[in-house]
Amino acid sequence: MVSMMRLLTAALVLSQACAIAQLSAHDRNLDACKDGWSLCDRTSLTPAELADVGQARHAKNINDCRSGFTQCDQSQLSPSEANSVAVANYERNLSDCKFGLQSCDHSKLNRREAIMVSDGERERNRSDCIDDLGACDPSRLTAGQRIELVRATKQRNMSNCQNGSDLCDYSKLTPSEAKQVQVSARERNDDNCRNGWGSCDHSNLSPVELKRVLSLEHQRNLEKCREGEGSCNFSELSQAENSALQSKDHQRNLKACTEGFGYCNRSLLTALELDSLPPEQPSKK
């Protein structure tokens, strides 16, 4: 909270400094005095300006006090202003306590507020423990909440195991849960293999699953080869598939050489195809 207020103060000072740089020397000095800067020269100000400076400095001091800033000077406040500041500080401390901020001062709460804040703290602690977030203090849980925590921790571990998370602790699974996790692992591996996602372990597939996966992998590789992708593995294609791809590539090369558009390699053409082409034009330099 204090760090944030310091950052906001620094940003405000920088903004004011940029604005002051565009003013006249007298106006810059007047604003510097109003902001309490050390560069202020009060001797150059008129009585009216000195009064304005006093009012500005007083208003800023009230704001600093209401905001809890360290530069607040309580001695400059009137009784009514001091009371207004006290109310603002009280409400700010109550808000800090409600949200569990370290700046909360429990000693400044009345009995009813202390009970409300304590209830909120217990609920936040219960939530942190159940969700495995924040600073959980199990010693502050009721008997029922501890049972709830055990159940939530067990469910979270089961979910981690079923999802293949590194956070899974297999030693905490029952035999029945371990079987469920194994089923989930097999299904996840089958999905990975069929879709080409993540890691695929062929050894964990059944004969039927392996046959289907190999067919899908072959089809994916064939598609990559047809699209000219670098990950294509020609060695895994059949002779007929290789021949079809070579024929397709030959036709593409012939079309490029004939139309003069795209990559053309005349050395791959037959003598008859070369005779049908227009003379090759020399490249312009």
CSV table of C-alpha atoms in Angstrom, one decimal:
chain,number,residue,atom,x,y,z
A,1,MET,CA,0.0,0.0,0.0
A,2,VAL,CA,2.8,2.4,1.0
A,3,SER,CA,4.8,1.6,-2.1
A,4,MET,CA,1.8,2.2,-4.4
A,5,MET,CA,1.2,5.6,-2.7
A,6,ARG,CA,4.8,6.5,-3.2
A,7,LEU,CA,4.6,5.5,-6.9
A,8,LEU,CA,1.5,7.6,-7.4
A,9,THR,CA,3.1,10.6,-5.6
A,10,ALA,CA,6.2,10.3,-7.8
A,11,ALA,CA,4.1,10.2,-11.0
A,12,LEU,CA,2.1,13.2,-9.8
A,13,VAL,CA,5.3,15.2,-9.1
A,14,LEU,CA,6.7,14.3,-12.6
A,15,SER,CA,3.5,15.4,-14.3
A,16,GLN,CA,3.6,18.7,-12.4
A,17,ALA,CA,7.2,19.2,-13.3
A,18,CYS,CA,6.5,18.8,-17.0
A,19,ALA,CA,3.7,21.3,-16.8
A,20,ILE,CA,5.7,23.8,-14.8
A,21,ALA,CA,8.5,23.7,-17.4
A,22,GLN,CA,6.1,25.3,-19.9
A,23,LEU,CA,5.2,28.3,-17.7
A,24,SER,CA,6.8,31.6,-17.2
A,25,ALA,CA,9.6,32.0,-14.5
A,26,HIS,CA,7.2,33.7,-12.1
A,27,ASP,CA,4.4,31.2,-12.6
A,28,ARG,CA,6.9,28.3,-12.2
A,29,ASN,CA,8.1,29.8,-8.9
A,30,LEU,CA,4.5,30.3,-7.8
A,31,ASP,CA,3.6,26.6,-8.6
A,32,ALA,CA,6.8,25.5,-6.9
A,33,CYS,CA,5.8,27.3,-3.8
A,34,LYS,CA,2.3,25.8,-3.8
A,35,ASP,CA,3.8,22.3,-4.2
A,36,GLY,CA,6.3,22.9,-1.4
A,37,TRP,CA,9.4,22.6,-3.6
A,38,SER,CA,12.8,23.7,-2.3
A,39,LEU,CA,13.2,26.0,-5.3
A,40,CYS,CA,10.4,28.2,-4.1
A,41,ASP,CA,11.4,31.9,-3.7
A,42,ARG,CA,8.7,33.5,-1.5
A,43,THR,CA,10.3,36.9,-1.6
A,44,SER,CA,9.1,37.3,-5.3
A,45,LEU,CA,5.5,36.6,-4.5
A,46,THR,CA,2.8,39.2,-3.9
A,47,PRO,CA,0.7,39.1,-0.6
A,48,ALA,CA,-2.2,37.6,-2.6
A,49,GLU,CA,0.0,34.9,-4.1
A,50,LEU,CA,1.4,34.2,-0.6
A,51,ALA,CA,-2.1,33.7,0.6
A,52,ASP,CA,-2.8,31.3,-2.4
A,53,VAL,CA,0.3,29.4,-1.5
A,54,GLY,CA,-0.7,29.1,2.1
A,55,GLN,CA,-4.2,27.8,1.1
A,56,ALA,CA,-2.7,25.3,-1.5
A,57,ARG,CA,-0.1,24.0,1.0
A,58,HIS,CA,-2.8,23.6,3.7
A,59,ALA,CA,-5.1,21.8,1.2
A,60,LYS,CA,-2.3,19.5,0.2
A,61,ASN,CA,-1.5,18.8,3.9
A,62,ILE,CA,-5.1,17.8,4.5
A,63,ASN,CA,-5.0,15.5,1.5
A,64,ASP,CA,-1.7,13.9,2.7
A,65,CYS,CA,-3.2,13.4,6.2
A,66,ARG,CA,-6.4,11.8,4.8
A,67,SER,CA,-4.3,9.5,2.5
A,68,GLY,CA,-2.0,8.4,5.4
A,69,PHE,CA,1.1,9.9,3.8
A,70,THR,CA,4.1,10.3,6.1
A,71,GLN,CA,4.5,14.0,5.2
A,72,CYS,CA,1.2,14.8,6.9
A,73,ASP,CA,1.6,17.6,9.6
A,74,GLN,CA,-1.2,17.0,12.1
A,75,SER,CA,-0.3,20.2,13.9
A,76,GLN,CA,-1.5,22.3,10.9
A,77,LEU,CA,-5.1,20.9,11.1
A,78,SER,CA,-8.1,22.6,12.6
A,79,PRO,CA,-10.2,20.5,15.0
A,80,SER,CA,-12.8,19.8,12.3
A,81,GLU,CA,-10.1,18.9,9.8
A,82,ALA,CA,-8.4,16.7,12.3
A,83,ASN,CA,-11.7,14.9,12.9
A,84,SER,CA,-12.2,14.4,9.2
A,85,VAL,CA,-8.7,13.0,8.8
A,86,ALA,CA,-9.3,10.7,11.8
A,87,VAL,CA,-12.5,9.4,10.2
A,88,ALA,CA,-10.6,8.8,6.9
A,89,ASN,CA,-7.8,6.9,8.6
A,90,TYR,CA,-10.2,4.8,10.6
A,91,GLU,CA,-12.2,3.8,7.5
A,92,ARG,CA,-9.0,3.1,5.6
A,93,ASN,CA,-7.7,0.8,8.4
A,94,LEU,CA,-11.1,-1.0,8.6
A,95,SER,CA,-10.9,-1.5,4.8
A,96,ASP,CA,-7.3,-2.8,5.0
A,97,CYS,CA,-8.4,-5.3,7.8
A,98,LYS,CA,-11.4,-6.5,5.7
A,99,PHE,CA,-9.1,-7.3,2.8
A,100,GLY,CA,-6.4,-8.9,5.0
A,101,LEU,CA,-3.7,-6.3,4.2
A,102,GLN,CA,-0.6,-6.2,6.4
A,103,SER,CA,-1.2,-2.5,7.1
A,104,CYS,CA,-4.3,-3.5,9.2
A,105,ASP,CA,-4.1,-2.5,12.8
A,106,HIS,CA,-6.5,-4.7,14.7
A,107,SER,CA,-6.1,-2.6,17.9
A,108,LYS,CA,-8.0,0.2,16.2
A,109,LEU,CA,-11.2,-1.9,15.6
A,110,ASN,CA,-14.2,-1.9,17.9
A,111,ARG,CA,-15.6,-5.2,19.1
A,112,ARG,CA,-18.2,-5.6,16.4
A,113,GLU,CA,-15.7,-4.8,13.6
A,114,ALA,CA,-13.1,-7.1,15.1
A,115,ILE,CA,-15.6,-10.0,15.0
A,116,MET,CA,-16.5,-9.2,11.4
A,117,VAL,CA,-12.8,-9.0,10.4
A,118,SER,CA,-12.0,-12.2,12.3
A,119,ASP,CA,-14.8,-14.0,10.5
A,120,GLY,CA,-13.5,-12.7,7.1
A,121,GLU,CA,-10.0,-13.9,8.0
A,122,ARG,CA,-11.2,-17.3,8.9
A,123,GLU,CA,-13.1,-17.6,5.6
A,124,ARG,CA,-10.1,-16.5,3.6
A,125,ASN,CA,-7.9,-19.0,5.4
A,126,ARG,CA,-10.5,-21.8,4.7
A,127,SER,CA,-10.6,-20.8,1.0
A,128,ASP,CA,-6.8,-20.6,0.7
A,129,CYS,CA,-6.5,-24.1,2.3
A,130,ILE,CA,-9.2,-25.7,0.1
A,131,ASP,CA,-8.0,-24.1,-3.1
A,132,ASP,CA,-4.3,-24.5,-2.2
A,133,LEU,CA,-3.7,-20.8,-2.6
A,134,GLY,CA,-2.2,-18.1,-0.4
A,135,ALA,CA,-0.9,-18.7,3.1
A,136,CYS,CA,-3.1,-21.6,4.5
A,137,ASP,CA,-3.0,-22.1,8.3
A,138,PRO,CA,-4.5,-25.5,9.0
A,139,SER,CA,-4.5,-24.8,12.8
A,140,ARG,CA,-7.2,-22.2,12.3
A,141,LEU,CA,-9.6,-24.6,10.6
A,142,THR,CA,-12.6,-26.1,12.3
A,143,ALA,CA,-13.0,-29.9,12.5
A,144,GLY,CA,-15.5,-29.8,9.6
A,145,GLN,CA,-13.1,-27.6,7.5
A,146,ARG,CA,-10.2,-30.0,8.1
A,147,ILE,CA,-12.4,-32.8,6.8
A,148,GLU,CA,-13.2,-30.6,3.8
A,149,LEU,CA,-9.5,-29.8,3.3
A,150,VAL,CA,-8.6,-33.5,3.2
A,151,ARG,CA,-11.4,-34.2,0.7
A,152,ALA,CA,-10.3,-31.3,-1.5
A,153,THR,CA,-6.6,-32.3,-1.4
A,154,LYS,CA,-7.5,-35.8,-2.3
A,155,GLN,CA,-9.7,-34.7,-5.2
A,156,ARG,CA,-7.0,-32.3,-6.5
A,157,ASN,CA,-4.4,-35.0,-6.4
A,158,MET,CA,-6.7,-37.4,-8.3
A,159,SER,CA,-7.3,-34.7,-10.9
A,160,ASN,CA,-3.6,-34.1,-11.3
A,161,CYS,CA,-3.0,-37.8,-11.8
A,162,GLN,CA,-5.8,-38.3,-14.3
A,163,ASN,CA,-4.4,-35.3,-16.3
A,164,GLY,CA,-0.9,-36.6,-16.2
A,165,SER,CA,0.4,-33.6,-14.1
A,166,ASP,CA,3.8,-33.8,-12.5
A,167,LEU,CA,2.0,-32.8,-9.3
A,168,CYS,CA,0.4,-36.2,-9.0
A,169,ASP,CA,1.3,-38.2,-6.0
A,170,TYR,CA,0.6,-41.9,-6.9
A,171,SER,CA,1.3,-43.0,-3.4
A,172,LYS,CA,-1.8,-41.3,-2.2
A,173,LEU,CA,-4.1,-43.2,-4.6
A,174,THR,CA,-6.3,-46.1,-3.6
A,175,PRO,CA,-6.1,-49.3,-5.8
A,176,SER,CA,-9.4,-48.3,-7.4
A,177,GLU,CA,-8.2,-44.8,-8.1
A,178,ALA,CA,-4.9,-46.1,-9.5
A,179,LYS,CA,-6.9,-48.2,-12.0
A,180,GLN,CA,-8.9,-45.1,-13.0
A,181,VAL,CA,-5.7,-43.2,-13.5
A,182,GLN,CA,-4.2,-46.0,-15.7
A,183,VAL,CA,-7.4,-45.9,-17.8
A,184,SER,CA,-7.1,-42.1,-18.2
A,185,ALA,CA,-3.4,-42.5,-19.1
A,186,ARG,CA,-4.2,-45.1,-21.8
A,187,GLU,CA,-7.0,-42.9,-23.2
A,188,ARG,CA,-4.7,-39.8,-23.2
A,189,ASN,CA,-1.9,-41.7,-24.9
A,190,ASP,CA,-4.4,-43.0,-27.5
A,191,ASP,CA,-5.7,-39.5,-28.2
A,192,ASN,CA,-2.1,-38.2,-28.5
A,193,CYS,CA,-1.2,-40.9,-31.0
A,194,ARG,CA,-4.3,-40.6,-33.1
A,195,ASN,CA,-4.1,-36.8,-33.3
A,196,GLY,CA,-0.3,-36.4,-33.4
A,197,TRP,CA,-0.3,-34.5,-30.1
A,198,GLY,CA,2.3,-34.5,-27.4
A,199,SER,CA,4.1,-37.7,-26.6
A,200,CYS,CA,2.8,-41.0,-28.1
A,201,ASP,CA,3.9,-44.4,-26.7
A,202,HIS,CA,3.1,-47.1,-29.2
A,203,SER,CA,3.9,-49.8,-26.7
A,204,ASN,CA,0.9,-48.8,-24.6
A,205,LEU,CA,-1.5,-49.3,-27.5
A,206,SER,CA,-3.6,-52.4,-28.1
A,207,PRO,CA,-3.1,-54.2,-31.4
A,208,VAL,CA,-6.3,-52.6,-32.8
A,209,GLU,CA,-5.3,-49.1,-31.5
A,210,LEU,CA,-1.8,-49.5,-32.9
A,211,LYS,CA,-3.1,-50.5,-36.4
A,212,ARG,CA,-5.4,-47.4,-36.4
A,213,VAL,CA,-2.7,-45.1,-35.2
A,214,LEU,CA,-0.1,-46.3,-37.7
A,215,SER,CA,-2.7,-45.7,-40.5
A,216,LEU,CA,-3.4,-42.2,-39.3
A,217,GLU,CA,0.4,-41.4,-38.9
A,218,HIS,CA,1.0,-42.7,-42.4
A,219,GLN,CA,-1.8,-40.5,-43.8
A,220,ARG,CA,-0.5,-37.4,-42.0
A,221,ASN,CA,3.0,-38.0,-43.4
A,222,LEU,CA,1.6,-38.5,-46.9
A,223,GLU,CA,-0.2,-35.2,-46.6
A,224,LYS,CA,3.0,-33.4,-45.5
A,225,CYS,CA,4.8,-34.9,-48.5
A,226,ARG,CA,2.0,-33.7,-50.9
A,227,GLU,CA,2.2,-30.2,-49.4
A,228,GLY,CA,6.0,-30.1,-49.6
A,229,GLU,CA,6.6,-29.8,-45.8
A,230,GLY,CA,10.1,-30.3,-44.5
A,231,SER,CA,8.9,-32.9,-42.0
A,232,CYS,CA,7.9,-35.2,-44.8
A,233,ASN,CA,9.5,-38.6,-44.5
A,234,PHE,CA,9.6,-40.1,-48.1
A,235,SER,CA,11.1,-43.4,-46.7
A,236,GLU,CA,7.8,-44.2,-45.1
A,237,LEU,CA,5.8,-43.9,-48.3
A,238,SER,CA,4.9,-46.9,-50.5
A,239,GLN,CA,6.4,-47.2,-54.0
A,240,ALA,CA,3.0,-46.2,-55.6
A,241,GLU,CA,2.8,-43.1,-53.3
A,242,ASN,CA,6.3,-42.1,-54.2
A,243,SER,CA,5.6,-42.5,-57.9
A,244,ALA,CA,2.4,-40.5,-57.6
A,245,LEU,CA,4.3,-37.7,-55.8
A,246,GLN,CA,7.1,-37.7,-58.4
A,247,SER,CA,4.6,-37.6,-61.2
A,248,LYS,CA,2.8,-34.6,-59.6
A,249,ASP,CA,6.1,-32.8,-59.0
A,250,HIS,CA,7.2,-33.5,-62.6
A,251,GLN,CA,3.9,-31.9,-63.9
A,252,ARG,CA,4.5,-28.9,-61.7
A,253,ASN,CA,8.0,-28.5,-63.0
A,254,LEU,CA,6.9,-28.9,-66.6
A,255,LYS,CA,4.1,-26.2,-66.1
A,256,ALA,CA,6.7,-23.8,-64.5
A,257,CYS,CA,9.1,-24.3,-67.4
A,258,THR,CA,6.3,-23.9,-70.0
A,259,GLU,CA,4.6,-20.8,-68.5
A,260,GLY,CA,7.8,-19.2,-67.3
A,261,PHE,CA,6.4,-18.8,-63.8
A,262,GLY,CA,7.7,-20.5,-60.7
A,263,TYR,CA,10.8,-22.7,-60.2
A,264,CYS,CA,11.8,-24.6,-63.4
A,265,ASN,CA,14.5,-27.3,-63.6
A,266,ARG,CA,14.9,-28.2,-67.3
A,267,SER,CA,17.3,-31.0,-66.5
A,268,LEU,CA,14.3,-33.0,-65.1
A,269,LEU,CA,12.4,-32.8,-68.4
A,270,THR,CA,12.4,-35.4,-71.2
A,271,ALA,CA,13.9,-34.6,-74.6
A,272,LEU,CA,10.3,-34.4,-76.1
A,273,GLU,CA,9.3,-32.0,-73.3
A,274,LEU,CA,12.3,-29.8,-73.9
A,275,ASP,CA,11.6,-29.6,-77.6
A,276,SER,CA,8.1,-28.4,-76.9
A,277,LEU,CA,9.4,-25.4,-74.8
A,278,PRO,CA,10.1,-22.0,-76.2
A,279,PRO,CA,13.8,-21.0,-76.3
A,280,GLU,CA,15.2,-20.2,-72.8
A,281,GLN,CA,15.6,-16.4,-72.4
A,282,PRO,CA,18.9,-15.2,-71.0
A,283,SER,CA,18.6,-13.6,-67.6
A,284,LYS,CA,18.8,-9.8,-67.5
A,285,LYS,CA,21.8,-8.3,-65.7
